[in-house]
Each structure stands twice: as C-alpha cells, then as structure tokens.
CSV table of C-alpha atoms and ligand atoms in Angstrom, one decimal:
chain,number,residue,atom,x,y,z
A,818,UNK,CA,0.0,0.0,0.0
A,819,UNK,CA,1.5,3.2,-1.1
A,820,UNK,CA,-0.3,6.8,-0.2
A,821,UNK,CA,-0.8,9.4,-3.1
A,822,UNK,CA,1.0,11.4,-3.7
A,823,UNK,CA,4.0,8.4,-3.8
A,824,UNK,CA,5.4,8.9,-0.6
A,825,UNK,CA,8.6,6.6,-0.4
A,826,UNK,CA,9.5,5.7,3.4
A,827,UNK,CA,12.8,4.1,1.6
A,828,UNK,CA,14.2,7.4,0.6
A,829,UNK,CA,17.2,7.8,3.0
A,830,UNK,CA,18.1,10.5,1.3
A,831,UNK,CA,15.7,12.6,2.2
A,832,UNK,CA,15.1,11.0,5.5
A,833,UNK,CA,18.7,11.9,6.4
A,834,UNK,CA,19.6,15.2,4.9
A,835,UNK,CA,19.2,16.9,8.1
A,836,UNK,CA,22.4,14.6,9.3
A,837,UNK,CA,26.1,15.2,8.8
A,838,UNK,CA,28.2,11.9,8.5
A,839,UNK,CA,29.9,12.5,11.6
A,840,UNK,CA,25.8,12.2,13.0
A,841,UNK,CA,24.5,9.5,11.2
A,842,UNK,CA,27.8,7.3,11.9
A,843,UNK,CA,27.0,8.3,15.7
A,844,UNK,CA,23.7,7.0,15.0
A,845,UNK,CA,24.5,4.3,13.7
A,846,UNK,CA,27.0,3.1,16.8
A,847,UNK,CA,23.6,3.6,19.3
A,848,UNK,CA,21.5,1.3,17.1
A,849,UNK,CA,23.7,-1.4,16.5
A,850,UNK,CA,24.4,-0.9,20.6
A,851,UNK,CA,20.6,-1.5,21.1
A,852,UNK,CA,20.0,-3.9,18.6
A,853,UNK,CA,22.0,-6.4,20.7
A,854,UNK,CA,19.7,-7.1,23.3
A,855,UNK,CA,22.1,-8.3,25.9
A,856,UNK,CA,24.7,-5.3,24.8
A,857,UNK,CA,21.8,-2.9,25.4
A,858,UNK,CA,21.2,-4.5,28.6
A,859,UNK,CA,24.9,-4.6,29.5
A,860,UNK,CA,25.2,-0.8,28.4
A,861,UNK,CA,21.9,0.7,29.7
A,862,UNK,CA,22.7,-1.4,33.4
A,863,UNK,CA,26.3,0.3,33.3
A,864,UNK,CA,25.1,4.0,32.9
A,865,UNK,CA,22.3,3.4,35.7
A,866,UNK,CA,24.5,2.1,37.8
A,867,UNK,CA,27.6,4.8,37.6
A,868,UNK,CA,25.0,7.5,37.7
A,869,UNK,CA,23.9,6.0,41.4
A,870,UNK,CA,27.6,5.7,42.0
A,871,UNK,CA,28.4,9.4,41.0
A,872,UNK,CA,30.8,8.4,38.2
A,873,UNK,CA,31.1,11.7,35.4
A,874,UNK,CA,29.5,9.6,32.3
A,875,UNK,CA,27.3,12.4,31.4
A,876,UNK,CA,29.8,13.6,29.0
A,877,UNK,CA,29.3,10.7,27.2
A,878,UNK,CA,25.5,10.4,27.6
A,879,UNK,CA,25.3,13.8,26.2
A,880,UNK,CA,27.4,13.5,23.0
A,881,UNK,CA,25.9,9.8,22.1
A,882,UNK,CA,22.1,8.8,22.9
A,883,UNK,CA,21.5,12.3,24.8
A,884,UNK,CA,22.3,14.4,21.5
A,885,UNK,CA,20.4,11.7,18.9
A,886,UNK,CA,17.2,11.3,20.9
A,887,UNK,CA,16.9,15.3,22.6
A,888,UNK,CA,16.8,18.4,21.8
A,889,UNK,CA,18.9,20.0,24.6
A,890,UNK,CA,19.1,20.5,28.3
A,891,UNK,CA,16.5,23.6,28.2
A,892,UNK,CA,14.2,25.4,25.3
A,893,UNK,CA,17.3,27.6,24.7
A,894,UNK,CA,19.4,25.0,24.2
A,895,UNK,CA,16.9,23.0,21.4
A,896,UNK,CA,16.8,26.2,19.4
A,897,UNK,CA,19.5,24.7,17.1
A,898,UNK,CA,17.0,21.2,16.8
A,899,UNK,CA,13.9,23.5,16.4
A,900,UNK,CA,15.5,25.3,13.6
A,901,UNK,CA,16.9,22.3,11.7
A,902,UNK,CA,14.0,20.4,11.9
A,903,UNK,CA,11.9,23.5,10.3
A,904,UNK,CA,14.7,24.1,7.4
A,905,UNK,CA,12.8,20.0,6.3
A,906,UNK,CA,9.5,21.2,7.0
A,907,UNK,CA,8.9,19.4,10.4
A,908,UNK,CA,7.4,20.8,13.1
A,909,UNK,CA,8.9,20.1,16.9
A,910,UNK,CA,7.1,19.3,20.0
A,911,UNK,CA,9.1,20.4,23.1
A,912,UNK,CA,8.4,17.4,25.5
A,913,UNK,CA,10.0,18.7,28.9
A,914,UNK,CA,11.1,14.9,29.9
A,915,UNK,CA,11.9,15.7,33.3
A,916,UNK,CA,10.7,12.2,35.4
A,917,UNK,CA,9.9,11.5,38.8
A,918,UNK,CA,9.0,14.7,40.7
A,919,UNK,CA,7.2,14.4,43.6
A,920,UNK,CA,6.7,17.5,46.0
A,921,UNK,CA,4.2,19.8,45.5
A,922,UNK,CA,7.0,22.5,44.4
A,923,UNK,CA,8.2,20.4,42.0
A,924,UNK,CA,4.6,20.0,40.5
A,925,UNK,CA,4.4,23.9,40.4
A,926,UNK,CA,8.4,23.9,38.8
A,927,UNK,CA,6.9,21.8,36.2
A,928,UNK,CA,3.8,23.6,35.4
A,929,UNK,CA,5.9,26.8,35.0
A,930,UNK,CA,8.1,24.9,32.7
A,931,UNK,CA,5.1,23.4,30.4
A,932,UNK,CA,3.8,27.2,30.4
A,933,UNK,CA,7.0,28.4,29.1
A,934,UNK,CA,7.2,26.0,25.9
A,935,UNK,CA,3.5,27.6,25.4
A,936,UNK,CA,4.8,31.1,25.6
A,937,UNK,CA,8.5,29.2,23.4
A,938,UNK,CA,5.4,28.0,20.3
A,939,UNK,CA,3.1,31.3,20.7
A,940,UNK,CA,3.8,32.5,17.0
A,941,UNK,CA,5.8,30.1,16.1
A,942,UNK,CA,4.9,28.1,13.1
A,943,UNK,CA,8.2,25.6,13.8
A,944,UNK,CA,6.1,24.5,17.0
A,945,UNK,CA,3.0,23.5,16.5
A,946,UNK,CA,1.8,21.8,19.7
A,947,UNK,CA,2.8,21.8,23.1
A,948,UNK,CA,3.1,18.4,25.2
A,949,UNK,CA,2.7,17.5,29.1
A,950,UNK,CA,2.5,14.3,31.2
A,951,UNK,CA,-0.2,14.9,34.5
A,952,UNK,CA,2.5,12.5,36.3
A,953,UNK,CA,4.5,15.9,36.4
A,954,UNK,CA,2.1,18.1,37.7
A,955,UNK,CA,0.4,15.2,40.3
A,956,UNK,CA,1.7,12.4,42.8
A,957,UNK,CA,1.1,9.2,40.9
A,958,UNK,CA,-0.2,7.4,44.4
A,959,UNK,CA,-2.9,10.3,44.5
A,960,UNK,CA,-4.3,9.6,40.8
A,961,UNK,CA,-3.8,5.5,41.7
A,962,UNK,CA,-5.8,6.2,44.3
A,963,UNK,CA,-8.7,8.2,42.5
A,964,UNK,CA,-8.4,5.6,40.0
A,965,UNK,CA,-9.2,3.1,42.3
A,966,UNK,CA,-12.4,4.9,43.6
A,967,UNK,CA,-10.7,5.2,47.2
A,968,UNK,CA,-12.3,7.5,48.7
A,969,UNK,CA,-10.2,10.8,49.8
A,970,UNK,CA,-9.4,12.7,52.8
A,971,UNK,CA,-9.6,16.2,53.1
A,972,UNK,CA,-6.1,16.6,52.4
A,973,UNK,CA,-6.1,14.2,49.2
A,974,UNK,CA,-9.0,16.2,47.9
A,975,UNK,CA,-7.8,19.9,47.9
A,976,UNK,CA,-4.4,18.1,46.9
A,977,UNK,CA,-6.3,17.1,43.5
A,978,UNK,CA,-8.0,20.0,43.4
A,979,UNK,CA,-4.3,21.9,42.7
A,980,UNK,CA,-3.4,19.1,40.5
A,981,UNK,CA,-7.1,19.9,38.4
A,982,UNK,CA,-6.0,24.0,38.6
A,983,UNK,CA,-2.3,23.0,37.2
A,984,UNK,CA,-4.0,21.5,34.5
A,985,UNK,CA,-6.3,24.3,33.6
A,986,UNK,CA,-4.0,26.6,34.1
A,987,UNK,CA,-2.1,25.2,31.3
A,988,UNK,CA,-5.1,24.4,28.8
A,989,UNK,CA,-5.9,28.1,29.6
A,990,UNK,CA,-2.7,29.5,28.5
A,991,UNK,CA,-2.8,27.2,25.4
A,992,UNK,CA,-6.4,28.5,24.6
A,993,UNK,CA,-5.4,31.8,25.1
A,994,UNK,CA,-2.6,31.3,23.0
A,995,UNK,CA,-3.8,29.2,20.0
A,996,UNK,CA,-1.3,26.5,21.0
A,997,UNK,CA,-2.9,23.4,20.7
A,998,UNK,CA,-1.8,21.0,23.5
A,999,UNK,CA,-1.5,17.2,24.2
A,1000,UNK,CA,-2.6,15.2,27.4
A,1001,UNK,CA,0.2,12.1,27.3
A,1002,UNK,CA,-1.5,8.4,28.1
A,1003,UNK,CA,0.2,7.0,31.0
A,1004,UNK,CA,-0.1,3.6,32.9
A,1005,UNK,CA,-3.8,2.4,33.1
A,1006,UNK,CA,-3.7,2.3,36.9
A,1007,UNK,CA,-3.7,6.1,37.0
A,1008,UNK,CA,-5.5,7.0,33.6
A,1009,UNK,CA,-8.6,7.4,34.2
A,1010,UNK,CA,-8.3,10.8,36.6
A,1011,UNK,CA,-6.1,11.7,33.6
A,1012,UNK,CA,-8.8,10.7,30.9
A,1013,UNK,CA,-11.4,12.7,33.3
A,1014,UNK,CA,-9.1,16.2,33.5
A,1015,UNK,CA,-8.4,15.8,29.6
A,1016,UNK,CA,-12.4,15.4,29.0
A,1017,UNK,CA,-13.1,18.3,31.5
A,1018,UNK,CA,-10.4,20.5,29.4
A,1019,UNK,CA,-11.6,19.7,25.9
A,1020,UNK,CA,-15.4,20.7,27.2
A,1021,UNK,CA,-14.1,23.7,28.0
A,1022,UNK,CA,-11.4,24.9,25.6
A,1023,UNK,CA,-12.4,22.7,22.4
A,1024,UNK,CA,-15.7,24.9,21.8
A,1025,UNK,CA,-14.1,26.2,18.2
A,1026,UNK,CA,-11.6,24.0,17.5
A,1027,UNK,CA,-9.0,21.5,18.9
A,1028,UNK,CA,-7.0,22.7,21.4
A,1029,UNK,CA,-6.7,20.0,23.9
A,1030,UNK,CA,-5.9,16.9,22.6
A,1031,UNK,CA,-6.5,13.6,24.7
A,1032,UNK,CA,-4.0,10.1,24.1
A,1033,UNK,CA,-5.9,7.2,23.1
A,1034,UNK,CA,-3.5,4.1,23.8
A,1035,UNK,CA,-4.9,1.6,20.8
A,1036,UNK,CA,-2.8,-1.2,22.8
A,1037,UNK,CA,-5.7,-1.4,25.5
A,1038,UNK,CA,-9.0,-3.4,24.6
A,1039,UNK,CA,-11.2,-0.1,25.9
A,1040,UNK,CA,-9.9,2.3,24.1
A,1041,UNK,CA,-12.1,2.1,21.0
A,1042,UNK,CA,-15.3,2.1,23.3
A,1043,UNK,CA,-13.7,4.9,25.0
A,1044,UNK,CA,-12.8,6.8,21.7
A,1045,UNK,CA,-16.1,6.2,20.3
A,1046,UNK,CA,-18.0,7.0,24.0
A,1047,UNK,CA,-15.3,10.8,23.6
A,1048,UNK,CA,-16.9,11.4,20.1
A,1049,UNK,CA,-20.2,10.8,21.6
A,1050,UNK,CA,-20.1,13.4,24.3
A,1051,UNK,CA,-18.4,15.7,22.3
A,1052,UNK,CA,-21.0,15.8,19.9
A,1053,UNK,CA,-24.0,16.0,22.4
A,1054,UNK,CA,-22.1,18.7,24.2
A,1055,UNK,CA,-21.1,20.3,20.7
A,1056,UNK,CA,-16.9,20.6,21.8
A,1057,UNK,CA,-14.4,19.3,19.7
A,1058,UNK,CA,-12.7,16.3,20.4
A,1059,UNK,CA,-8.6,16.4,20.4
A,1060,UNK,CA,-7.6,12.4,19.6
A,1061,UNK,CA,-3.5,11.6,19.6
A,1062,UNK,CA,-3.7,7.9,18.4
A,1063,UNK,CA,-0.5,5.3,20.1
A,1064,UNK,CA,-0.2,2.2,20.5
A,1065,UNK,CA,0.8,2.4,23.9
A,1066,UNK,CA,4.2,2.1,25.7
A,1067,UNK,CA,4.0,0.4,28.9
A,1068,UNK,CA,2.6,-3.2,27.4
A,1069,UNK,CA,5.5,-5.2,29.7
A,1070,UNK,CA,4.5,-3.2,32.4
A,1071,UNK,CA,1.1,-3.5,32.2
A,1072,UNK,CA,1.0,-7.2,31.5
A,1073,UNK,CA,3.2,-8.0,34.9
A,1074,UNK,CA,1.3,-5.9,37.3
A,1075,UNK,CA,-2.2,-7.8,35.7
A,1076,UNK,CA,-0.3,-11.3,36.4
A,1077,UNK,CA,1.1,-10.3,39.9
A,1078,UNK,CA,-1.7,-8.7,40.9
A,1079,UNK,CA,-4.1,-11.3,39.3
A,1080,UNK,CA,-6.5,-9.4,37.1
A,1081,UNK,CA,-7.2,-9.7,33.8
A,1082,UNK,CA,-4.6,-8.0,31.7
A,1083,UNK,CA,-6.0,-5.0,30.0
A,1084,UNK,CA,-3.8,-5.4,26.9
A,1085,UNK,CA,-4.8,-6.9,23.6
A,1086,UNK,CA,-3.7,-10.1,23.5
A,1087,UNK,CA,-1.5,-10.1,20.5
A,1088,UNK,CA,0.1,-7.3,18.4
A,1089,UNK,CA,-2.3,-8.1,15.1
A,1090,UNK,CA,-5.2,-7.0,17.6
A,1091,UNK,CA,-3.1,-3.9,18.5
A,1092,UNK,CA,-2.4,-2.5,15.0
A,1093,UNK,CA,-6.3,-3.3,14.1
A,1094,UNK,CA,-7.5,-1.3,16.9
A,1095,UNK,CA,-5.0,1.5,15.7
A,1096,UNK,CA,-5.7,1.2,12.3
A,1097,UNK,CA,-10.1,1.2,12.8
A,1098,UNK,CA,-9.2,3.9,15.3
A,1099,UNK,CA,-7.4,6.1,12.6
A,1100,UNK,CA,-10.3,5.2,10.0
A,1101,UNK,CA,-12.9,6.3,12.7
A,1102,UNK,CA,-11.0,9.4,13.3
A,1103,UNK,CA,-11.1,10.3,9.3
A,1104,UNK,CA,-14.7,9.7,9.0
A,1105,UNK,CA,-16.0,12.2,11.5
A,1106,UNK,CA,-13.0,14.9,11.1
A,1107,UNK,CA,-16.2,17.8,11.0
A,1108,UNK,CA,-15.7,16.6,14.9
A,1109,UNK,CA,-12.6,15.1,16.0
A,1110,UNK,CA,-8.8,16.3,15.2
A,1111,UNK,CA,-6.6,13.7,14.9
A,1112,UNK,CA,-2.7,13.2,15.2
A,1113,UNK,CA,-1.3,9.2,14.6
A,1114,UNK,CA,1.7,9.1,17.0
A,1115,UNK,CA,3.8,5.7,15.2
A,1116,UNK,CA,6.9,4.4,13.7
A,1117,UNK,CA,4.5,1.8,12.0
A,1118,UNK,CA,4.4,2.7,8.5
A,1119,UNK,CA,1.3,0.7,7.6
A,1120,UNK,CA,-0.2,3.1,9.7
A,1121,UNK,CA,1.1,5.9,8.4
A,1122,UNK,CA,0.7,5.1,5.2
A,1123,UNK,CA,-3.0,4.1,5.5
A,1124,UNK,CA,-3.6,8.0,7.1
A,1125,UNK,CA,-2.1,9.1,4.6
A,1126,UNK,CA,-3.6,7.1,1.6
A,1127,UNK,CA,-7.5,7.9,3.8
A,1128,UNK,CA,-6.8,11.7,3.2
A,1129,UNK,CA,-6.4,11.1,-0.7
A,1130,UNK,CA,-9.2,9.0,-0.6
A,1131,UNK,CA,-11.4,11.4,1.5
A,1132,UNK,CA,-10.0,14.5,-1.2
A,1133,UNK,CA,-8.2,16.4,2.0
A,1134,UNK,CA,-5.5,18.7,0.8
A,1135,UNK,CA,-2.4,17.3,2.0
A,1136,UNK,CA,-1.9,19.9,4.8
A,1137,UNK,CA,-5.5,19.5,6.4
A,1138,UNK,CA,-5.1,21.3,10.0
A,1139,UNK,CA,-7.0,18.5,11.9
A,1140,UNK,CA,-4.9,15.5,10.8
A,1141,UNK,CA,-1.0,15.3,12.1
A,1142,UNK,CA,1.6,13.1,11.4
A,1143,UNK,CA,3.9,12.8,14.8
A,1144,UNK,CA,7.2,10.9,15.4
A,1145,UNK,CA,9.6,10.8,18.2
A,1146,UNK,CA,12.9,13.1,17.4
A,1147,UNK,CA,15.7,10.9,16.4
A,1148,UNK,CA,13.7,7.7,15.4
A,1149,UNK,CA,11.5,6.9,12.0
A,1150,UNK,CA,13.0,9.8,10.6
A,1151,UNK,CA,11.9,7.9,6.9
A,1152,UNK,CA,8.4,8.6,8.1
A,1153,UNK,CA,8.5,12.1,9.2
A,1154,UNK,CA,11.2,13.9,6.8
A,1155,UNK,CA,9.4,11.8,3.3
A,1156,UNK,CA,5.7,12.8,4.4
A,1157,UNK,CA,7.0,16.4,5.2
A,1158,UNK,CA,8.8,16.5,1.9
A,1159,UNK,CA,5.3,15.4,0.6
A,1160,UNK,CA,3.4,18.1,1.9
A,1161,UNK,CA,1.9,16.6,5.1
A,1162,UNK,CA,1.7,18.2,8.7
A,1163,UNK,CA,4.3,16.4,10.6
A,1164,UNK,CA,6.3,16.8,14.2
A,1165,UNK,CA,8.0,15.7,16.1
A,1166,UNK,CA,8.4,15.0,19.7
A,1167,UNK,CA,12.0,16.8,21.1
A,1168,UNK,CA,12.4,15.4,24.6
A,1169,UNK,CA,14.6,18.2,26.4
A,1170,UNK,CA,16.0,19.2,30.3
A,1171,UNK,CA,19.0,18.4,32.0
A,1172,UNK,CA,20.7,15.3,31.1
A,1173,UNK,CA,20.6,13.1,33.8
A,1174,UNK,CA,16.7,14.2,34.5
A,1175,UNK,CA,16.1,12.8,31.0
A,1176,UNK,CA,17.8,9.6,31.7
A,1177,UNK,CA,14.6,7.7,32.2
A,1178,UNK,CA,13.1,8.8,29.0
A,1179,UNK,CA,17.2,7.9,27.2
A,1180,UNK,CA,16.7,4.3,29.1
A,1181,UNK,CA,13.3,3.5,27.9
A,1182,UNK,CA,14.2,4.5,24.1
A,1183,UNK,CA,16.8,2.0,24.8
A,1184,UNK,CA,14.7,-0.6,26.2
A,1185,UNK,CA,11.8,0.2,23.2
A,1186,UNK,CA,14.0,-0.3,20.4
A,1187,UNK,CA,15.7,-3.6,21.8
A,1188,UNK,CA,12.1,-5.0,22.8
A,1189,UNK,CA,10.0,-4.0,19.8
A,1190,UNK,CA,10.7,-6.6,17.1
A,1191,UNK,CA,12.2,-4.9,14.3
A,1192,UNK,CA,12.3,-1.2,15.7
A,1193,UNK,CA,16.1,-0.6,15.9
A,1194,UNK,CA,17.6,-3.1,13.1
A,1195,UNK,CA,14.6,-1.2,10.5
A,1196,UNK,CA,16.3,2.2,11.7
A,1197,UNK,CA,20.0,0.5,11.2
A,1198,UNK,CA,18.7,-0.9,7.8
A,1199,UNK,CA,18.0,2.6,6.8
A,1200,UNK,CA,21.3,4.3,8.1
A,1201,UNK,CA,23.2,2.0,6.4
A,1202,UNK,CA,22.1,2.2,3.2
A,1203,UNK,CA,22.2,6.4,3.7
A,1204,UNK,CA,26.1,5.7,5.0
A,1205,UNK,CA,26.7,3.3,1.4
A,1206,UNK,CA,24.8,6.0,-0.5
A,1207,UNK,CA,27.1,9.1,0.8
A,1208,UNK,CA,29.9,7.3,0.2
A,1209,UNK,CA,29.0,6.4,-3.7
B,2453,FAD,C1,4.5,11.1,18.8
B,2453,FAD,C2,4.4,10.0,19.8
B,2453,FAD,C3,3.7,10.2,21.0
B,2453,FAD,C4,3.6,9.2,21.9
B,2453,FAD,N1,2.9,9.4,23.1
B,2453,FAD,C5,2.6,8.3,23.9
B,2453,FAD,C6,1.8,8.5,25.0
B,2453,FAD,O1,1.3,9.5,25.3
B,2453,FAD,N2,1.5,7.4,25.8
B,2453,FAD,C7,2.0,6.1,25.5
B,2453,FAD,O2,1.8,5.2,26.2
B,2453,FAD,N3,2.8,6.0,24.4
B,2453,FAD,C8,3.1,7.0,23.6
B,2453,FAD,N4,3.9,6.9,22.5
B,2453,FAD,C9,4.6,5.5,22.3
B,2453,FAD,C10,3.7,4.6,21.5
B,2453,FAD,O3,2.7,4.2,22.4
B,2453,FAD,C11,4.4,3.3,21.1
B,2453,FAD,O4,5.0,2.7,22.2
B,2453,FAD,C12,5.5,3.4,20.1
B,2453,FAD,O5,5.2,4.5,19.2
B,2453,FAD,C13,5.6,2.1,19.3
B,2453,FAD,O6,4.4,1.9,18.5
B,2453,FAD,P1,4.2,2.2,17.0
B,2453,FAD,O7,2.8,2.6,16.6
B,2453,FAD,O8,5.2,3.2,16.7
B,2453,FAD,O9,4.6,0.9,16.1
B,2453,FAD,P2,4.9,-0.6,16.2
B,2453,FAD,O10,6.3,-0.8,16.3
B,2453,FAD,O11,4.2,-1.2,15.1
B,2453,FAD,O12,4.2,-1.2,17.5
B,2453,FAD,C14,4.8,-1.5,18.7
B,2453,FAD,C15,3.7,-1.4,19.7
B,2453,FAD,O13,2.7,-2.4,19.5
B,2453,FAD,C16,2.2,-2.9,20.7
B,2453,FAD,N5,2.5,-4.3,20.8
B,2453,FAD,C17,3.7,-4.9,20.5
B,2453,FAD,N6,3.6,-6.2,20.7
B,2453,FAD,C18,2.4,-6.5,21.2
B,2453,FAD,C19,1.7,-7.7,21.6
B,2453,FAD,N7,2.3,-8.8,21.6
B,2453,FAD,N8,0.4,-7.6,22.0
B,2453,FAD,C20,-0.3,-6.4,22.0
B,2453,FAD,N9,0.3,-5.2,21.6
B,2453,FAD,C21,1.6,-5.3,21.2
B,2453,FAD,C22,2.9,-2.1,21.8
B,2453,FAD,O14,2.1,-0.9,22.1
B,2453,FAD,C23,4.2,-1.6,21.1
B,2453,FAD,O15,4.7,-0.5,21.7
B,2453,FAD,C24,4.1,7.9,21.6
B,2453,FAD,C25,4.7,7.7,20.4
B,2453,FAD,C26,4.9,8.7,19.5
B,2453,FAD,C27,5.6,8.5,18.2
C-alpha cells in the first residue's frame, strides 16, 4: 500500500539530509548498541548504575544517545534542533522529559516549565503543539488512588483540586494562545483521573476548534469504546474532540502488574489485535473529522501510510489542520522527513532538560528499540544504506 501522492519511506536521502556523516555514523554506533539485546542491557545497566555511584559519564550520555534522541538541556538549548527540523519542514514538539517529581514545588516547577514552551510555540509556526505528562504536575499514588475509587481525605482532595487548577492553568494558557496542547497516556492504573481532567479540558477549551488533545492508547481493549463514547459526548455537548492515536508504551508493564496482581490484563492479546485497533481507530477518526482532530503518534508505516492514503481517498489537501503526522525526534525519521517532503503536517516530539533528569526517557528509548521486534535493526537498515549512498 502506497499513499498518493507516492510517498517513499525508503528514501534515505531525504530521511537523512538533516544529518552530517559524523551524525548519522553516531547513530548508527547507538542502534547497533541496542540492537543487541544483551549489549543494550549490558550498556543501559552500566550507565544506571555509575550515575547512582556518582561516576562523570554524562559527557558521554550527552554526546551519544542524549544528542540523537533530545533536543537540549532547556528550550534555549533546542533552538539549534527546532530550527533544523523546520529548514525540512517538520514541526517540533518540546516534551519537557523531566521524570519523577514528587513535591508539591516540584509540580508547580513543572507547570511553569510546560507554560514556558507555550509562551516558546506562541507564534511560532516551527512548533505547533505543546506536550505535558499529569504525572508531572500530580503524585502518581494520589491519581492511583482516584483511580481506584478510594475515597479521599480532606487533604487528598484539595491536593487534587491543585493538581485539576495545574491542569487548567495550562489548557488556559494554550487557549489563550492558540497552542494546541496534548494530554500524554500513562499507565492504566492512574489513567482514568487523567482521561477525566483531559475530558473536562476539551469541554471547555475545544468549543471552536481543537486545542486539547486527549491520548488514546490503541494497545488497551477499551480504548475504542472509550474513543467512540469521547466522540459521543463531544457531539452532544457540541466541543471538539482532540484524539493523539498510540499504540501504547508500557505493554511489559502492564502485562506484569495484571499477572502479579491477578487481574485480567488490560492489553490486547496479540500485536495483530493492537495495529487493528490503531488502524479502525485512525479510520474512525477520518470519517468524523467535522468533529474530532486527529494526530497518529507511530513508527509503524502501515499506519502511516493508511492515514495518509484515507486523506487522498477522502480528497483532504495534504496539509488539512485537523490531521497530524507525529514521530519521536531521532527515530523513523523515513516517516517524518518523506511525508514532510510530501506536503503533510508532521512533528515531532524533542524530549529536552538536564541530562541526567532525562535519563529515564534515554533508558526506555533503549529498552523500546531492543524490545520491539524490528524497531532498531529497521532504523540500522535505513542508516546504512544512507552511510553506502554518501559514500557512492
Ligand atoms: C509522537 C508519539 C507520541 C507518543 N505518546 C505516547 C503516550 O502519550 N503514551 C504512550 O503510552 N505511548 C506514547 N507513544 C509511544 C507509543 O505508544 C508506542 O510505544 C510506540 O510508538 C511504538 O508503537 P508504533 O505505533 O510506533 O509501532 P509498532 O512498532 O508497530 O508497534 C509497537 C507497539 O505495538 C504494541 N504491541 C507490541 N507487541 C504487542 C503484543 N504482543 N500484543 C499487543 N500489543 C503489542 C505495543 O504498544 C508496542 O509499543 C508515543 C509515540 C509517538 C511516536
């Protein structure tokens, strides 16, 4: 299946331009570190272990996976990414990828920081979205615990109550700003506060067009009712509805704590029921654009190339403001630079903050493209054959 116009995800060339040699030989050393699965192990157990130990590797986090997967250690610093990536076309998503705060000031820190990238995109064609995780802004016991139906205590209650105004004030700014902003999908043990703040935002700030834009995790078997319940409401209560389509990232995770803790696991059982769910969820998307906007957030390029091939089918100009493209910064760049080239709206996610605050997010890229069949030796496939093209 090819989309029209002939989109070629084979086109290293174009996928790669933005890449010296001296870059795409560094990226090629971190995927044929990660394609070895016990290497990758070796490799990521090293760093997390010297950074607990205190050992100055950052220097060499920064140079290798650090610089090919982020976009620098604050907005200032990812100017140089943002730039680049707008010379092919591609718009950037500044993810601030800072993990694991936990006090109440460090929820208000991350607020401010999420606010800034909306102030960083206000005008700015080159940034297109803006992007926060409600893990930042809230302790993931509290939203376990309201996901649970546990009832609250006084203090729990006005404790979510500043998580909820964190939120808004954020979708505010965004609204007032014409910055249309995602809500990330996290574990389902605390998603479904997450899915009720995103719902209560879109009712509120969606009234003439997308703004906030909820993450619908295709790997889980109730997402489609969910999606189709969203579409529902929104078009009772006349709001538009926001939908950034994944797969889902936490399938191991999920899958253990259903075994351990004995519950059903609320995964699809295979990966063929997976990329169905994404692929009806992308056609049901398409079919009632008058109502929901929709961004596909894959590497897959069936999936890519079936959005892609719906638009000509549905006679959409290429560059249709409700449907997005959206990869992460440093993988699938076949996807996002060949569709740009095309004409189509694409971004991408640039992960950015302090190096060893971004660890997490550097470790789980690791883990992703040495778990996922086919992820990182696809991505070598591709640098190669760039590497024996240049060097024709
Ligand atoms: C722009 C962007 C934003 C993202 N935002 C989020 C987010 O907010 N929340 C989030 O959770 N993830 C997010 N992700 C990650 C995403 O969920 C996927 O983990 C990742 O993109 C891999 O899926 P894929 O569609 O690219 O392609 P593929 O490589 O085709 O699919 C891999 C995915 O399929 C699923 N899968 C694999 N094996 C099986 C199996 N045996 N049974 C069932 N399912 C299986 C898993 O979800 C796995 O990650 C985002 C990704 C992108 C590109």
């Amino acid at each position: 299946m090819k989309p029209y116009p002939n989109v070629s995800f084979e086109d290293t060339a174009v996928a790669f331009a933005y890449k010296s040699d001296a870059d795409l030989r560094k990226a090629n050393f971190i995927f044929s570190l990660v394609n070895h699965p016990w290497i990758s192990a070796m490799a990521t157990g090293f760093v997390e272990i010297s950074l607990k130990a205190g050992l100055p590797i950052e220097g060499i986090i920064k140079k290798t996976a650090f610089d090919h997967f982020c976009g620098g250690e604050s907005i200032e610093k990812s100017e140089a990414v943002i730039n680049l990536l707008a010379k092919f076309h591609v718009g950037t998503i500044l993810d601030y990828s800072v993990e694991g705060e936990k006090s109440e000031r460090g929820f208000d820190s991350t607020r401010d920081e999420i606010l800034r990238t909306i102030e960083r995109a206000h005008h700015s064609q080159n940034i297109p979205f803006c992007v926060f995780k409600v893990t930042g802004l809230a302790s993931g016991d509290l939203l376990e615990k309201i996901n649970s139906n546990e009832p609250l205590d006084e203090q729990e209650k006005a404790a979510f109550e500043r998580v909820r105004l964190r939120v808004d004030t954020i979708c505010s700014k965004a609204h007032a700003y014409g910055v249309p902003i995602l809500i990330d999908a996290e574990e389902t043990w605390i998603q479904q506060p997450i899915d009720q703040l995103a719902d209560e935002m879109m009712a509120r700030y969606n009234r003439a067009g997308a703004i906030v834009y909820n993450t619908y995790q295709m790997y889980r078997t109730t997402s489609m009712d969910n999606l189709t319940h969203d579409y529902e409401d929104a078009e009772k209560r006349q709001y538009f509805l926001g939908a950034k389509l994944v797969r889902g990232a936490y399938m191991e995770k999920e899958r253990k704590r259903a075994e351990d803790m004995n519950y059903p696991s609320p995964i699809h059982p295979d990966k063929a029921a997976t990329d169905k769910a994404f692929n009806d969820a992308l056609d049901f998307c398409v079919d009632r654009l008058h109502r929901v906007h929709v961004m596909c957030g894959s590497h897959n390029e069936y999936s890519n190339e079936l959005l892609a091939r719906r638009m000509t089918e549905k006679k959409l100009s290429l560059d249709d403001p409700r449907v997005w493209f959206a990869q992460l910064y440093g993988m699938s760049d076949n996807i996002s630079f060949n569709l740009a080239k095309a004409g189509y709206n694409v971004v991408k996610y640039v992960p950015y903050g302090p190096v060893r605050s971004v660890m997490p997010y550097l470790l789980r890229r690791a883990q992703e493209n040495t778990s996922v069949a086919g992820q990182s030796s696809r991505e070598l496939t591709f640098i190669r054959k760039e590497l024996r093209r240049r060097k024709r």
